[in-house]
mmCIF file of C-alpha atoms and ligand atoms in Angstrom:
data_model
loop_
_atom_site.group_PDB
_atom_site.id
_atom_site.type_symbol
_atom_site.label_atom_id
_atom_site.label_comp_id
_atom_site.label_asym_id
_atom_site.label_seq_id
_atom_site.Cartn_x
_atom_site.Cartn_y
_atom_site.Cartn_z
ATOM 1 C CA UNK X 1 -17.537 5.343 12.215
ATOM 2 C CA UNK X 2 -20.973 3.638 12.605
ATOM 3 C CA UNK X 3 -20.432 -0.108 12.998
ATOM 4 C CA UNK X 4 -21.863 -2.626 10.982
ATOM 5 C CA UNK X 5 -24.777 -3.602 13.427
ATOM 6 C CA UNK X 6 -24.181 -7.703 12.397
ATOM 7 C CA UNK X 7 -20.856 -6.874 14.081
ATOM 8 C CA UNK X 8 -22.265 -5.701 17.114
ATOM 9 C CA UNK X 9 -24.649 -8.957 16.806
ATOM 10 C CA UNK X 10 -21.042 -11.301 15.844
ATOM 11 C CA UNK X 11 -19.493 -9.680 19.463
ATOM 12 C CA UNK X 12 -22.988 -9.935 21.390
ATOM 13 C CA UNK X 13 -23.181 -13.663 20.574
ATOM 14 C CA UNK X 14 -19.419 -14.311 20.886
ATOM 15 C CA UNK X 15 -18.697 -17.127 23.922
ATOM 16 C CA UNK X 16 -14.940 -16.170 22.619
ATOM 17 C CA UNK X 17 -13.313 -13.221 21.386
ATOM 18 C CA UNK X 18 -9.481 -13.680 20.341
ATOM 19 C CA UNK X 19 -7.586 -10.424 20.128
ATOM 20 C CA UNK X 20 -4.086 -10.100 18.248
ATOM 21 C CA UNK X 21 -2.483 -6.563 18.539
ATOM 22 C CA UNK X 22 0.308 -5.146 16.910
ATOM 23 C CA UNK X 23 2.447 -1.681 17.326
ATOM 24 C CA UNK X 24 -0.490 -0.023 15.892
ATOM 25 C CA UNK X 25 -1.980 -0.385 19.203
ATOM 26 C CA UNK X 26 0.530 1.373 20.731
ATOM 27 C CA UNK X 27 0.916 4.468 18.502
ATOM 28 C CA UNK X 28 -1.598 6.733 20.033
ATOM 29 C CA UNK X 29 0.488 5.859 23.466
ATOM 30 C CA UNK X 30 3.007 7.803 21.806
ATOM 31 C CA UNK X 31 5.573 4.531 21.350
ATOM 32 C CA UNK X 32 6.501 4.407 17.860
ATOM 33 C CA UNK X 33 5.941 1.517 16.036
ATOM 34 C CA UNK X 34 8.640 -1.270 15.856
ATOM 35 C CA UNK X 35 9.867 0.567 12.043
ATOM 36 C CA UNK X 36 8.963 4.027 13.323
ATOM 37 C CA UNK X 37 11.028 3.995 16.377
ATOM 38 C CA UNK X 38 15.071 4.728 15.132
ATOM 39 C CA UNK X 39 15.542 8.117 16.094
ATOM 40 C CA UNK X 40 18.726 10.299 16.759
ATOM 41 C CA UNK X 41 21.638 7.785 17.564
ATOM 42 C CA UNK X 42 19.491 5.014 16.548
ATOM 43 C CA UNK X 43 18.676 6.359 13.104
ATOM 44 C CA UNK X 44 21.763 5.090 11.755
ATOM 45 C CA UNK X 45 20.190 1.004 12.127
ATOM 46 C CA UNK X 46 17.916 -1.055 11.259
ATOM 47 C CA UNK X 47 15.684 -2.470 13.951
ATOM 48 C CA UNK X 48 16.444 -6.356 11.832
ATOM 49 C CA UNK X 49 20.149 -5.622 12.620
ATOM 50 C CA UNK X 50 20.052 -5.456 16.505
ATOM 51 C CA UNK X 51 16.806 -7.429 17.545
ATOM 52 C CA UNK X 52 18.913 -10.867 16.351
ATOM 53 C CA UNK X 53 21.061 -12.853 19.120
ATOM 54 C CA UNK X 54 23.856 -12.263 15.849
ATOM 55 C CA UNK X 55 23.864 -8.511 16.974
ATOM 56 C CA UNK X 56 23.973 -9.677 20.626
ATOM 57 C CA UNK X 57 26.725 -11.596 20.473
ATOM 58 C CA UNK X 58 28.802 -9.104 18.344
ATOM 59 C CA UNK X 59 28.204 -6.301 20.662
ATOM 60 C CA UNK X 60 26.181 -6.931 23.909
ATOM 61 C CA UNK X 61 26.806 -3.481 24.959
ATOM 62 C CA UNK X 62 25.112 -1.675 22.284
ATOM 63 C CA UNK X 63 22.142 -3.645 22.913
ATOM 64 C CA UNK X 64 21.955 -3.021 26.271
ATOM 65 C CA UNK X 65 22.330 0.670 25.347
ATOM 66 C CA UNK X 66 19.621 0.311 22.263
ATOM 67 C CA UNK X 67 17.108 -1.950 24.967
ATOM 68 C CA UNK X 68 17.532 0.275 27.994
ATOM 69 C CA UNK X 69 16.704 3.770 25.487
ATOM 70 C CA UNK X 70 13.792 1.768 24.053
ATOM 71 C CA UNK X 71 12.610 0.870 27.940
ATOM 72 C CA UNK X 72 13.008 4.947 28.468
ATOM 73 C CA UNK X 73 10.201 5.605 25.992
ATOM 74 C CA UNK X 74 8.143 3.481 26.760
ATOM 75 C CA UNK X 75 8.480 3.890 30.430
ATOM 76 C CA UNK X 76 6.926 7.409 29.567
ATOM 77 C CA UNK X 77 4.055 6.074 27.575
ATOM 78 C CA UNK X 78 0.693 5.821 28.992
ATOM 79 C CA UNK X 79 -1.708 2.978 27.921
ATOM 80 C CA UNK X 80 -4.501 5.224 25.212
ATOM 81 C CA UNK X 81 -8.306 4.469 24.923
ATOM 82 C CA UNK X 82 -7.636 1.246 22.570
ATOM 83 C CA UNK X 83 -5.792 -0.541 25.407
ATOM 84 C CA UNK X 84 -8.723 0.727 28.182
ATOM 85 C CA UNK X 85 -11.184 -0.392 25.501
ATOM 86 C CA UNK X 86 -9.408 -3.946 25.493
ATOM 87 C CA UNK X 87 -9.334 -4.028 29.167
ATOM 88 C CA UNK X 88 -13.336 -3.340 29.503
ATOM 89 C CA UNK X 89 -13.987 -5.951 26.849
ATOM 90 C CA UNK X 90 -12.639 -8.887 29.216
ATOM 91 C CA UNK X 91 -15.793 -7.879 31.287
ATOM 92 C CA UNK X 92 -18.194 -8.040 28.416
ATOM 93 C CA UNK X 93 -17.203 -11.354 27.089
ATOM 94 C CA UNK X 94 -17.439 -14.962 28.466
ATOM 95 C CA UNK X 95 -13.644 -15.367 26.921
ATOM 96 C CA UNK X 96 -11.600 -13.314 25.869
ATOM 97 C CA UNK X 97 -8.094 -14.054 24.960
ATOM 98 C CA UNK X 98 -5.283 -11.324 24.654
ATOM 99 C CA UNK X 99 -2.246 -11.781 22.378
ATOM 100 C CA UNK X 100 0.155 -9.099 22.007
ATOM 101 C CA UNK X 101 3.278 -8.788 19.650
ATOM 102 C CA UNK X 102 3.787 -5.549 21.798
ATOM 103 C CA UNK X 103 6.822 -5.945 24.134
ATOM 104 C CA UNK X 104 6.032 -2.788 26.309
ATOM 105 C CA UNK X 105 3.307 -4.101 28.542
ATOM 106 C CA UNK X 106 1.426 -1.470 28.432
ATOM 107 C CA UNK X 107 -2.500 -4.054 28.135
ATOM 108 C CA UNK X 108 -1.276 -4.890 31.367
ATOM 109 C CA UNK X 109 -1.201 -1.337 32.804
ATOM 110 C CA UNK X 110 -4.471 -0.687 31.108
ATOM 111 C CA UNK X 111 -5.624 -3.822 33.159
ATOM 112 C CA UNK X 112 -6.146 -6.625 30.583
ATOM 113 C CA UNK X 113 -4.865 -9.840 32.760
ATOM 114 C CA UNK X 114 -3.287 -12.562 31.412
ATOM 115 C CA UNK X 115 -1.863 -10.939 28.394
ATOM 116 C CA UNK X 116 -0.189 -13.971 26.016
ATOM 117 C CA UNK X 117 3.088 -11.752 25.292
ATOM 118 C CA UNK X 118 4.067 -13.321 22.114
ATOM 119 C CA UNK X 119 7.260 -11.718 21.446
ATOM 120 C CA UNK X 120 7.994 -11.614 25.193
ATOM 121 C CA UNK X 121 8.754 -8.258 27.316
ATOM 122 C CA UNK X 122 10.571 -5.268 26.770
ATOM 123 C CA UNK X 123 11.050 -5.404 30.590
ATOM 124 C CA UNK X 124 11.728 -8.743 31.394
ATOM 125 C CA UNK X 125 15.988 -9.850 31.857
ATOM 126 C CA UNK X 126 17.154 -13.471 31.532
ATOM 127 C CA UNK X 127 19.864 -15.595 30.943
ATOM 128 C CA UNK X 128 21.208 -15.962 27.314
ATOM 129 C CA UNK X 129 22.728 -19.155 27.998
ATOM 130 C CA UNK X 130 19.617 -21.105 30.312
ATOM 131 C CA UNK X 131 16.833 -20.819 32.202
ATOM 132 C CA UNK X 132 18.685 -19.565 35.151
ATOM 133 C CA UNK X 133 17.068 -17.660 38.429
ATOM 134 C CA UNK X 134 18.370 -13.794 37.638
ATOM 135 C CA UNK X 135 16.845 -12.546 40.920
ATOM 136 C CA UNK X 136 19.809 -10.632 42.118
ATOM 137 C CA UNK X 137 21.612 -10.055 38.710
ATOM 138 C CA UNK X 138 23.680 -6.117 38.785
ATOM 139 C CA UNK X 139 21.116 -4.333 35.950
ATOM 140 C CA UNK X 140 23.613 -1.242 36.436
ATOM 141 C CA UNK X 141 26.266 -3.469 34.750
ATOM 142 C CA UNK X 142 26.981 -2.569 30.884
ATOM 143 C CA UNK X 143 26.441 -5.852 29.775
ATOM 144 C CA UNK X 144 24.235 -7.459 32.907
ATOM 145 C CA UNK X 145 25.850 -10.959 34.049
ATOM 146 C CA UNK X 146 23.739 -13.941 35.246
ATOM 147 C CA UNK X 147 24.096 -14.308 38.787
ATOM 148 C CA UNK X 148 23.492 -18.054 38.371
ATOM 149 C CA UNK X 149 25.769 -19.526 35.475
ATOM 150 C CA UNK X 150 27.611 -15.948 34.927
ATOM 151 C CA UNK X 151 26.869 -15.905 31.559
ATOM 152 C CA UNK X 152 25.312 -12.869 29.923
ATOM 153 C CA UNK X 153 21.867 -11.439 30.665
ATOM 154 C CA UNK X 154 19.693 -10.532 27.780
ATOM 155 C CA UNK X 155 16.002 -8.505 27.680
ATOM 156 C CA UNK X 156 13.425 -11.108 27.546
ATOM 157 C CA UNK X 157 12.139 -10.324 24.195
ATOM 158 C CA UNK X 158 11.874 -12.573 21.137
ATOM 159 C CA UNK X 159 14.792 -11.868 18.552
ATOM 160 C CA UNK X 160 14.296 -11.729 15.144
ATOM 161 C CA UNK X 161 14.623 -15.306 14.229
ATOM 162 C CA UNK X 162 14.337 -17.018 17.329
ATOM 163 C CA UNK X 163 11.534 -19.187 18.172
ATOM 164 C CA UNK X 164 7.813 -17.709 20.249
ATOM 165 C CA UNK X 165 7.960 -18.926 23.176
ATOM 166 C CA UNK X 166 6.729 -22.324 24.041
ATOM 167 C CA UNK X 167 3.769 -21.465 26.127
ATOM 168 C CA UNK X 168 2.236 -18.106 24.047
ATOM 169 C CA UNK X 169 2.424 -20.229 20.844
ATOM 170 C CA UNK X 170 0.406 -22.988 22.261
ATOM 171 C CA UNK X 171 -2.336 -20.391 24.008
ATOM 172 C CA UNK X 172 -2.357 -18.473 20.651
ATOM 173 C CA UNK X 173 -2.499 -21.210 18.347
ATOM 174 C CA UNK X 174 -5.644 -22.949 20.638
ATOM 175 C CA UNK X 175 -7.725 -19.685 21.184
ATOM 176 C CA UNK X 176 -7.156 -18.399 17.579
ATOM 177 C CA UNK X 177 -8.920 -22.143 16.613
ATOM 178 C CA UNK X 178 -11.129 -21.801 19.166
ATOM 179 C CA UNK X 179 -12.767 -18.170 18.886
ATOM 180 C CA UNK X 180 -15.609 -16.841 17.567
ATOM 181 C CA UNK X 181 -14.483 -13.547 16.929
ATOM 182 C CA UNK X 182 -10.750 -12.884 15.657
ATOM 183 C CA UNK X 183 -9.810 -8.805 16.312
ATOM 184 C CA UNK X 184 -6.676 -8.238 14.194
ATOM 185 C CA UNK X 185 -5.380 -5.033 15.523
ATOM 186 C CA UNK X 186 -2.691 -2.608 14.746
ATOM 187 C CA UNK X 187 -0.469 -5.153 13.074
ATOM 188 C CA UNK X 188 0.891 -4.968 9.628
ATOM 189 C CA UNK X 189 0.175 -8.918 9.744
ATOM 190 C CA UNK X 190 3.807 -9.435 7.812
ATOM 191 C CA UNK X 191 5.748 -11.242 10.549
ATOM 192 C CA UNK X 192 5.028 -14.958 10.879
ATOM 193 C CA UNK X 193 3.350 -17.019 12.974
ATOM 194 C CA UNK X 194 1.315 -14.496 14.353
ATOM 195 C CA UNK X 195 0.176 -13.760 10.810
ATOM 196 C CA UNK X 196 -1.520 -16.539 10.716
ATOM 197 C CA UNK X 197 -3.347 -16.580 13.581
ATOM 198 C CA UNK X 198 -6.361 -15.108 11.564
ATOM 199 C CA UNK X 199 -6.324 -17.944 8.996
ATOM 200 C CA UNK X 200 -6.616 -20.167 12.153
ATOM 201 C CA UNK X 201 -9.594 -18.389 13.235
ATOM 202 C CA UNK X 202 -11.094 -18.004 9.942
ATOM 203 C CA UNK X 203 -10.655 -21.993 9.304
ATOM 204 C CA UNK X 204 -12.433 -22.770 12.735
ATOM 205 C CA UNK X 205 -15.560 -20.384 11.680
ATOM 206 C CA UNK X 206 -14.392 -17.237 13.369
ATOM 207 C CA UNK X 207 -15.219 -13.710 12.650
ATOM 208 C CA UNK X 208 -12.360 -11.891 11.030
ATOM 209 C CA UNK X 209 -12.296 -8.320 11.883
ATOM 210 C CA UNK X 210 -9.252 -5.632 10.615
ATOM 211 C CA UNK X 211 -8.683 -2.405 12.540
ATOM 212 C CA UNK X 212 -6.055 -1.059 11.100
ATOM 213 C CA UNK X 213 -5.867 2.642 9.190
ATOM 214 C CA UNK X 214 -4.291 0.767 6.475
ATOM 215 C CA UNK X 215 -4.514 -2.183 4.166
ATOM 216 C CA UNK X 216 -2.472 -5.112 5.072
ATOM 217 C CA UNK X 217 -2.117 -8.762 3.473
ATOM 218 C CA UNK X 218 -5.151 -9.483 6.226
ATOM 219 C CA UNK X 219 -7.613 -7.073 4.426
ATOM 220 C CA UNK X 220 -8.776 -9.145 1.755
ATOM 221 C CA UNK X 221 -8.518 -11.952 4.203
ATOM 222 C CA UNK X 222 -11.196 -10.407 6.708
ATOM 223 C CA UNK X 223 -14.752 -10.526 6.857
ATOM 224 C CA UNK X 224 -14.512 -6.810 8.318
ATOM 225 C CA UNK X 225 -11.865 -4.800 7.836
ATOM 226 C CA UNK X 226 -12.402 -1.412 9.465
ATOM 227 C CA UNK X 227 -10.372 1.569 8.652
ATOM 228 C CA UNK X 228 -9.547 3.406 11.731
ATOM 229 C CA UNK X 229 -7.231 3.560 14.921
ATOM 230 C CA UNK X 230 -7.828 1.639 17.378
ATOM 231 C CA UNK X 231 -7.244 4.032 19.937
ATOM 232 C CA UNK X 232 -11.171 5.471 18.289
ATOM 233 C CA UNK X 233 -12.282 2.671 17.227
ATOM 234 C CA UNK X 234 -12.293 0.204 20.124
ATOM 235 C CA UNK X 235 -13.948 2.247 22.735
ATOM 236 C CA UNK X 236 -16.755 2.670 20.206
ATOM 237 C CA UNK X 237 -16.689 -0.866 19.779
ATOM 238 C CA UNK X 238 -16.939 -2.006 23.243
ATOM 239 C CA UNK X 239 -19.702 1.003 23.819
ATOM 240 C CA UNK X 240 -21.889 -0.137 21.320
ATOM 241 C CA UNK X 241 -21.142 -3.865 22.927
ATOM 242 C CA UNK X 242 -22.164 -2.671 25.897
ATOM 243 C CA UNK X 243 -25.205 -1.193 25.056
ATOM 244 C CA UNK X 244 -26.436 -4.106 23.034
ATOM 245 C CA UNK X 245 -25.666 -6.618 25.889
ATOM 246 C CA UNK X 246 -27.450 -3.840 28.576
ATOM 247 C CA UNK X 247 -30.782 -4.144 25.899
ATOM 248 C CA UNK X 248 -30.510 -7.602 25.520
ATOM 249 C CA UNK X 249 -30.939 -8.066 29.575
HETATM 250 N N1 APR F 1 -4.299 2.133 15.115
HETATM 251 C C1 APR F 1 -4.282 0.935 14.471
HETATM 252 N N2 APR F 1 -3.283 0.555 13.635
HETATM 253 C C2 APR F 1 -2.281 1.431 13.456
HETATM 254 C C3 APR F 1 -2.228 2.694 14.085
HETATM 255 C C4 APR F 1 -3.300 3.032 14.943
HETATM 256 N N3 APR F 1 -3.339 4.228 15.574
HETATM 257 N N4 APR F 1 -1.081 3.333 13.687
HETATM 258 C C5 APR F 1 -0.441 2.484 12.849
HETATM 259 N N5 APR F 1 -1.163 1.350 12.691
HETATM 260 C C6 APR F 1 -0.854 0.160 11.897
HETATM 261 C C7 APR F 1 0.025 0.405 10.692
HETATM 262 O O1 APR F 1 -0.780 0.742 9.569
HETATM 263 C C8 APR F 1 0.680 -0.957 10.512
HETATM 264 O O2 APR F 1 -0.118 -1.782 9.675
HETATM 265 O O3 APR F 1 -0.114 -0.693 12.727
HETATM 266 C C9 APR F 1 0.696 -1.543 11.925
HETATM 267 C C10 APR F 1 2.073 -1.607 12.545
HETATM 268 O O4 APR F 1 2.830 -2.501 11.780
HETATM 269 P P1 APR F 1 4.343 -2.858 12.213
HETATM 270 O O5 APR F 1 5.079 -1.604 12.543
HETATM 271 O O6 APR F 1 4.872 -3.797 11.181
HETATM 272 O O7 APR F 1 4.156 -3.593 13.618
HETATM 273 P P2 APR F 1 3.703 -5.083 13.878
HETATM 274 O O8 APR F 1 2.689 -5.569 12.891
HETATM 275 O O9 APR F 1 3.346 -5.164 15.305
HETATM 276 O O10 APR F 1 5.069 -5.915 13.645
HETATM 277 C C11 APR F 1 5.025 -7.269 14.031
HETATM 278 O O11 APR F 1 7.374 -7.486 13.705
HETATM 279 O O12 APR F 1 8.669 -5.692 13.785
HETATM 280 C C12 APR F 1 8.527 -6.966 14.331
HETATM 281 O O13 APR F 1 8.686 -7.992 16.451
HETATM 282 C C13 APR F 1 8.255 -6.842 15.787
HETATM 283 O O14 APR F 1 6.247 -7.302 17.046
HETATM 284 C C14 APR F 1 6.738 -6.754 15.837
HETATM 285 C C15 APR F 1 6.342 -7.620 14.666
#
């Protein structure tokens, strides 16, 4: 896809580029996407019905089991060109913020640091009841316990529901209002707040950009809305980045 060269010239000039990526970023990894991934056992739910502290508390165990099956695949995913492409463009920008709805860290195996995990991480454990110190905690256990309190461990991912957490919202919410550029990647931009990250942006005078292989809600929303994947699209962006910036020199 040839890009729109007053893109190029929107990225070139950018002191801040805000990216927001979704489970679309992930699919060329091979990890479905949030709706894509009940398979087999799983088929029979609804990822709404056990990503809820509801569903926790009526059966821990199955969660654990559902949790520790979705760590398996992604454990066995390998960050694609999108997520390398994201990880270069740190290097090409003066700021560059990273928001994720992803829970499967897999920016930070491509290398992007400081990823603002907005739904938290599929591999992360903590305490359902606190903020207790788990260090030590049993993981073999069926239903982990807190080694601290004793209550019951939990993955450290945001429930449907439940609030972001304190610290991602407040990065999110100040780079999305502070960017020049706004990426929208890979996210069906239906799940609230981090829908409306982009309206931040575009209120503040930011770039809008889509990439995305469908239309979402954002589309009509964007100033570019590019139909692609991102694991094909982003390394062309960054190339053609890179290239301007090298001619600019
Ligand atoms: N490249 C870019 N986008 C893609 C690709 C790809 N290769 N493949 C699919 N997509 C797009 C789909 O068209 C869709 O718009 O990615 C989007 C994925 O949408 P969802 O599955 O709704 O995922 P997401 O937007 O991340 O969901 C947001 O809601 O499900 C909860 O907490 C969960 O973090 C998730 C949040």
């Amino acid at each position: 896809m040839s890009l729109p060269d007053a893109l190029v010239d929107a990225l070139a000039s950018a002191r801040h580029v805000l990216a927001l990526t979704g489970s679309g970023a992930s699919a060329e990894s091979g990890v479905p996407t949030f709706r894509e991934a009940q398979t087999g056992l799983w088929s029979q739910y609804e990822p709404t019905q056990l990503a809820t502290p509801e569903a926790f508390a009526q059966d821990p165990a199955l969660i654990w089991r559902w949790y520790r099956w979705r760590r398996e695949l992604v454990q066995a995913a390998e960050p694609n060109p999108g997520h390398v492409a994201l990880a270069r463009l740190h290097s090409l920008v003066d700021t560059m913020t990273l928001v994720t709805q992803n829970v499967d860290g897999l920016h930070q195996r491509a290398g992007s640091p400081d990823v603002v995990e907005y739904h938290g991480n599929l591999f992360a454990n903590r305490c359902h009841e606190g903020s207790c110190d788990t260090n030590g905690a049993d993981l073999e256990a069926e239903v982990p316990a807190c080694p601290q309190c004793g209550g019951r461990l939990r993955p450290g991912v945001v429930w449907f529901g439940e609030a972001i957490p304190d610290g991602a919202r407040e990065r999110a919410d100040a780079a999305a209002a502070d960017c020049d550029v706004f990426l929208s990647i890979g996210t069906s931009s239906l799940v609230w707040p981090a829908a409306g990250l982009a309206d931040i942006a575009s209120t503040h005078g930011a770039v809008v950009v889509e990439i995305n292989p469908d239309a979402t809600p954002q589309t009509s929303r964007s100033h570019y809305s590019l139909r692609a994947r991102a694991g094909e699209l982003l390394p062309e962006l960054v190339d053609s980045l890179a290239r301007r910036k090298r001619s600019d020199t």
